Coordinates of N, CA and C in Angstrom, one line a residue:
M151 N -11.9 -3.5 -37.4 CA -11.4 -2.5 -36.9 C -11.5 -2.6 -35.3
S152 N -10.4 -2.6 -34.7 CA -10.7 -2.5 -33.1 C -10.2 -1.2 -32.6
C153 N -10.6 -1.1 -31.3 CA -10.9 0.1 -30.4 C -10.6 -0.2 -29.3
M154 N -9.3 0.3 -28.7 CA -9.0 0.0 -27.3 C -9.3 1.4 -26.2
I155 N -10.0 0.9 -25.5 CA -10.3 2.1 -24.2 C -9.6 1.9 -23.0
I156 N -9.0 2.7 -22.8 CA -8.1 3.1 -21.5 C -8.8 3.8 -20.4
L157 N -8.6 3.0 -19.3 CA -9.4 3.8 -18.1 C -8.3 3.9 -17.1
M158 N -8.3 4.9 -16.6 CA -7.3 5.2 -15.3 C -8.4 5.3 -14.2
Y159 N -7.6 4.1 -13.1 CA -8.4 4.2 -12.1 C -7.2 4.7 -10.5
E160 N -8.1 5.5 -9.5 CA -7.1 5.5 -8.7 C -8.0 5.1 -7.3
L161 N -7.5 5.1 -6.2 CA -7.9 4.9 -5.1 C -7.3 5.8 -4.0
E162 N -7.8 6.3 -2.6 CA -7.1 7.1 -2.0 C -7.6 6.2 -0.5
G163 N -6.4 6.0 0.3 CA -6.5 5.5 1.6 C -5.1 5.8 2.5
T164 N -5.0 4.7 3.6 CA -3.6 4.8 4.1 C -3.3 3.5 4.0
V165 N -2.0 3.5 3.7 CA -0.6 2.6 3.7 C -0.9 1.7 4.9
K166 N -1.4 0.4 4.5 CA -1.3 -0.9 6.1 C -0.5 -1.7 6.2
L167 N 0.3 -2.0 4.5 CA 1.2 -2.8 4.9 C 1.7 -2.6 3.4
I168 N 3.4 -2.7 3.9 CA 4.2 -3.1 2.5 C 4.9 -4.2 2.6
E169 N 5.2 -5.0 1.7 CA 5.7 -6.2 1.9 C 7.1 -6.3 1.0
D170 N 8.3 -7.4 1.4 CA 9.6 -6.8 0.8 C 9.3 -7.4 -0.9
T171 N 10.3 -7.0 -1.7 CA 10.6 -7.3 -2.8 C 10.6 -8.9 -3.4
Q172 N 9.8 -9.4 -4.2 CA 10.0 -10.9 -4.6 C 10.3 -11.0 -5.8
T173 N 11.7 -11.7 -6.2 CA 11.8 -12.1 -7.0 C 11.9 -13.6 -7.5
F174 N 11.5 -13.5 -8.8 CA 11.3 -14.9 -9.2 C 12.3 -15.5 -10.0
G175 N 12.4 -16.8 -10.5 CA 13.4 -17.0 -11.4 C 14.0 -16.9 -12.5
S176 N 13.0 -16.1 -13.1 CA 13.1 -15.5 -14.4 C 14.0 -13.8 -14.2
G177 N 13.9 -13.6 -13.1 CA 14.5 -12.0 -12.6 C 13.4 -11.1 -12.4
F178 N 12.1 -11.7 -12.6 CA 10.8 -10.7 -12.6 C 10.5 -10.0 -11.3
Q179 N 10.7 -8.9 -10.7 CA 10.4 -8.8 -9.4 C 9.2 -8.0 -9.3
K180 N 8.7 -8.1 -8.0 CA 7.0 -7.0 -7.9 C 7.3 -7.1 -6.4
R181 N 6.7 -5.7 -6.0 CA 6.5 -5.7 -4.5 C 5.0 -5.3 -4.3
E182 N 4.6 -6.1 -3.4 CA 3.4 -5.8 -2.7 C 2.7 -5.1 -1.7
F183 N 1.8 -4.1 -2.1 CA 1.1 -3.1 -0.7 C -0.6 -3.2 -0.5
V184 N -0.6 -2.8 0.8 CA -2.2 -2.9 0.9 C -2.7 -1.7 1.4
V185 N -3.6 -0.9 0.9 CA -4.0 0.5 1.2 C -5.3 0.4 2.0
T186 N -5.8 0.7 2.7 CA -7.1 0.9 3.4 C -8.0 1.8 3.0
S187 N -9.0 1.4 2.3 CA -9.7 2.8 1.3 C -10.5 3.7 2.2
E188 N -10.7 4.8 2.1 CA -11.7 5.7 2.8 C -13.1 5.9 2.4
E189 N -14.0 5.0 3.2 CA -15.1 4.8 2.6 C -16.0 4.5 4.0
K190 N -17.5 4.5 3.8 CA -18.2 3.9 5.0 C -17.6 2.5 5.2
F191 N -17.6 1.7 4.7 CA -17.3 0.3 5.2 C -15.7 0.2 4.7
P192 N -14.9 0.3 5.0 CA -13.6 0.5 4.2 C -13.0 -0.7 3.9
Q193 N -12.2 -1.2 2.8 CA -11.7 -2.2 2.4 C -10.3 -2.1 2.4
D194 N -9.7 -3.2 2.6 CA -8.4 -3.4 2.1 C -7.9 -4.2 1.0
V195 N -7.2 -3.2 0.1 CA -7.1 -3.4 -1.4 C -5.3 -3.5 -1.6
K196 N -5.4 -4.8 -2.1 CA -3.7 -5.2 -2.6 C -3.3 -4.6 -3.5
F197 N -2.2 -4.0 -4.0 CA -1.9 -3.2 -4.9 C -0.6 -4.3 -5.2
E198 N 0.1 -3.7 -6.6 CA 1.8 -4.1 -6.5 C 2.2 -3.5 -7.4
C199 N 3.6 -3.5 -7.4 CA 4.5 -2.3 -8.5 C 5.5 -3.4 -8.7
T200 N 5.9 -3.6 -10.2 CA 7.0 -4.3 -10.8 C 7.7 -3.4 -11.6
K201 N 8.8 -4.3 -11.8 CA 10.3 -3.4 -12.4 C 10.5 -2.5 -11.7
D202 N 10.5 -1.5 -12.6 CA 11.1 -0.1 -12.0 C 9.8 0.6 -11.4
K203 N 8.9 0.4 -11.6 CA 7.6 1.0 -10.5 C 7.9 0.8 -9.2
I204 N 8.9 -0.6 -8.5 CA 9.3 -0.8 -7.4 C 9.5 0.2 -5.9
E205 N 10.3 1.3 -7.2 CA 10.8 2.6 -6.7 C 10.0 3.2 -6.1
L206 N 8.6 3.4 -6.4 CA 7.8 4.1 -5.7 C 7.6 3.7 -4.7
L207 N 7.9 2.6 -4.1 CA 7.8 2.3 -2.5 C 8.8 2.7 -1.5
E208 N 10.0 3.5 -2.4 CA 10.6 3.8 -1.4 C 10.5 5.0 -0.3
K209 N 9.7 6.4 -0.7 CA 9.2 7.1 0.0 C 7.7 6.8 0.6
V210 N 7.3 5.7 0.6 CA 6.2 5.5 1.4 C 6.1 4.9 2.5
R211 N 5.6 4.9 3.6 CA 5.5 4.2 5.1 C 4.3 3.8 5.6
T212 N 4.1 3.1 6.1 CA 3.0 2.2 6.9 C 2.4 3.4 7.6
G213 N 1.0 3.6 7.5 CA 0.3 4.9 7.9 C 0.2 6.2 7.3
D214 N 1.1 6.2 6.1 CA 0.6 7.0 5.0 C -0.4 7.2 4.1
R215 N -1.0 8.5 3.9 CA -2.3 8.7 3.6 C -1.9 8.7 2.2
V216 N -2.5 8.1 1.3 CA -1.8 8.2 -0.1 C -3.0 8.1 -1.2
K217 N -2.8 8.5 -2.9 CA -3.7 8.2 -3.5 C -3.2 7.5 -4.6
V218 N -3.7 6.2 -5.0 CA -2.8 4.9 -5.8 C -3.4 5.7 -7.5
S219 N -2.8 5.6 -8.4 CA -3.5 5.6 -9.8 C -2.9 3.9 -9.7
F220 N -3.5 3.0 -10.9 CA -3.4 1.8 -11.1 C -4.4 1.4 -12.5
N221 N -3.6 0.3 -12.8 CA -4.2 -0.3 -13.9 C -4.6 -1.7 -13.3
I222 N -5.7 -2.1 -14.2 CA -6.2 -3.8 -13.9 C -5.6 -4.3 -14.9
R223 N -5.1 -5.4 -14.4 CA -4.3 -6.5 -15.3 C -4.8 -8.0 -14.9
G224 N -5.5 -8.6 -15.9 CA -5.6 -10.3 -15.6 C -5.1 -11.0 -16.6
N225 N -5.0 -12.4 -15.9 CA -4.1 -13.4 -17.0 C -4.7 -14.7 -16.5
E226 N -4.0 -15.9 -17.0 CA -4.5 -16.9 -16.9 C -2.9 -17.8 -16.3
Y227 N -3.0 -19.0 -15.8 CA -2.1 -19.2 -15.2 C -2.1 -20.8 -15.3
K228 N -1.8 -21.6 -15.8 CA -2.3 -23.2 -15.5 C -3.9 -23.3 -15.2
G229 N -4.8 -23.0 -16.0 CA -5.9 -23.1 -15.8 C -6.7 -22.1 -14.8
K230 N -5.8 -21.1 -13.8 CA -6.8 -20.5 -12.9 C -6.5 -18.9 -13.6
Y231 N -7.4 -18.1 -13.1 CA -7.5 -16.8 -13.7 C -7.0 -15.6 -12.6
Y232 N -6.6 -14.9 -12.9 CA -5.6 -13.7 -11.5 C -6.0 -12.3 -12.1
V233 N -6.2 -11.4 -11.4 CA -6.3 -10.2 -11.3 C -5.3 -9.3 -10.5
N234 N -4.1 -8.3 -11.1 CA -3.8 -7.5 -10.2 C -3.9 -6.2 -10.6
L235 N -3.7 -5.1 -9.4 CA -3.8 -4.2 -9.7 C -2.6 -3.3 -9.7
Q236 N -2.2 -2.9 -11.0 CA -0.7 -2.6 -11.0 C -0.4 -1.1 -10.7
A237 N 0.0 -0.5 -9.6 CA 0.3 0.8 -9.3 C 1.3 1.1 -10.4
W238 N 1.3 2.5 -10.8 CA 1.9 3.3 -11.8 C 2.5 4.6 -11.2
R239 N 1.8 5.2 -10.1 CA 1.7 6.5 -9.8 C 1.3 6.3 -8.3
I240 N 2.0 6.9 -7.1 CA 1.5 7.0 -5.7 C 2.0 8.5 -5.5
E241 N 0.9 9.1 -4.9 CA 0.8 10.5 -4.4 C 0.6 10.2 -3.1
N242 N 1.4 11.5 -2.5 CA 0.8 11.5 -0.7 C -0.6 12.5 -0.7
G243 N -0.8 12.0 0.4 CA -2.4 12.3 0.8 C -2.8 13.9 0.5
G244 N -1.5 14.9 0.2 CA -1.7 15.9 -0.1 C -2.6 16.3 -1.4
G245 N -2.0 15.3 -2.4 CA -1.8 15.1 -3.8 C -0.9 15.6 -4.5
E246 N 0.4 16.0 -4.2 CA 1.6 16.5 -4.5 C 2.4 14.9 -5.0
V247 N 2.7 15.0 -5.8 CA 3.9 14.2 -6.2 C 5.0 14.5 -5.9
D248 N 5.9 13.6 -5.3 CA 7.5 14.0 -5.0 C 7.8 14.1 -6.6
S249 N 8.8 14.9 -6.6 CA 9.6 15.1 -7.9 C 10.4 13.9 -8.5
N250 N 10.9 13.4 -7.9 CA 11.7 12.2 -8.2 C 11.1 10.7 -8.5
L251 N 9.6 10.8 -7.9 CA 8.2 9.7 -8.1 C 7.8 10.2 -9.5
A252 N 7.4 11.6 -9.6 CA 7.2 11.8 -10.9 C 7.6 11.3 -12.3
Q253 N 9.1 11.4 -12.0 CA 10.3 10.8 -13.1 C 10.1 9.5 -13.6
V254 N 10.0 8.9 -12.2 CA 9.9 7.3 -12.2 C 8.7 7.1 -13.1
T255 N 7.1 7.4 -12.8 CA 6.2 6.7 -13.1 C 5.7 7.7 -14.8
G256 N 6.4 8.3 -15.1 CA 6.6 9.0 -16.4 C 5.1 9.6 -16.4
E257 N 4.6 10.0 -18.0 CA 3.4 10.7 -17.9 C 1.9 9.7 -18.1
S258 N 2.7 8.4 -18.8 CA 1.5 8.0 -19.7 C 0.9 7.0 -18.5
G259 N 1.5 6.3 -17.7 CA 0.9 5.1 -16.6 C 0.7 4.0 -17.8
D260 N 1.0 3.9 -18.6 CA 0.6 2.6 -19.1 C 1.7 1.2 -18.6
G261 N 1.3 0.4 -18.4 CA 1.5 -1.0 -18.1 C 2.1 -1.5 -19.0
N262 N 3.2 -2.9 -18.9 CA 3.8 -3.5 -19.7 C 3.2 -5.0 -19.6
L263 N 1.9 -5.2 -21.3 CA 1.5 -6.4 -20.6 C 2.7 -7.7 -20.9
D264 N 3.5 -7.3 -21.5 CA 5.0 -8.6 -21.5 C 5.3 -8.8 -20.1
D265 N 4.8 -7.7 -19.0 CA 5.2 -7.9 -17.8 C 4.3 -9.6 -17.2
L266 N 3.5 -9.5 -17.3 CA 2.5 -10.6 -17.0 C 2.4 -12.1 -17.6
E267 N 3.4 -11.9 -18.6 CA 3.8 -13.4 -19.2 C 5.4 -13.7 -18.3
E268 N 5.7 -12.7 -17.8 CA 7.1 -13.2 -17.0 C 6.2 -13.6 -15.4
S269 N 5.6 -13.3 -14.8 CA 5.1 -13.6 -13.7 C 4.2 -14.9 -13.3
P270 N 4.3 -15.4 -12.4 CA 3.8 -16.4 -12.2 C 2.5 -16.3 -11.7
F271 N 2.4 -15.0 -11.6 CA 0.6 -14.6 -11.1 C 0.2 -13.0 -11.9

C-alpha cells in the first residue's frame, strides 16, 4: 500500500526578474522568474512556469508584489540532480486572483510529472 502526500507551497514577495520563454528541441517550453521574499533576510527565489502555465506571467511585471503557489519537482539528468519550483498560480499582492488567471491555473494545481521527462533541467 502506498500513500502520496501532496503539499502546497506558497511564497510572497516582489517580482525581481522575468526571463524570456525558452523553447527546447522537443518543443517543451518554460519561462523563469525571480521573486524576492519578504523576510528579515530576503531571499531571491527562482520559479518556472511550463507549458500552458507560461500564460500566468503575461499579467505580471517586475516590481509587482505577488503570492506564488508552487510545487517542488526534482529529477536526475545525466548523473546530476535538479530541483525546480513550478509555479501553478500567481496572485497579486492583495490576494485577488485575476479571473483569467484562475481559469488557466485550474483548481488542483497539480503539476505534470511527464513535463520533467521532456526538460533537460
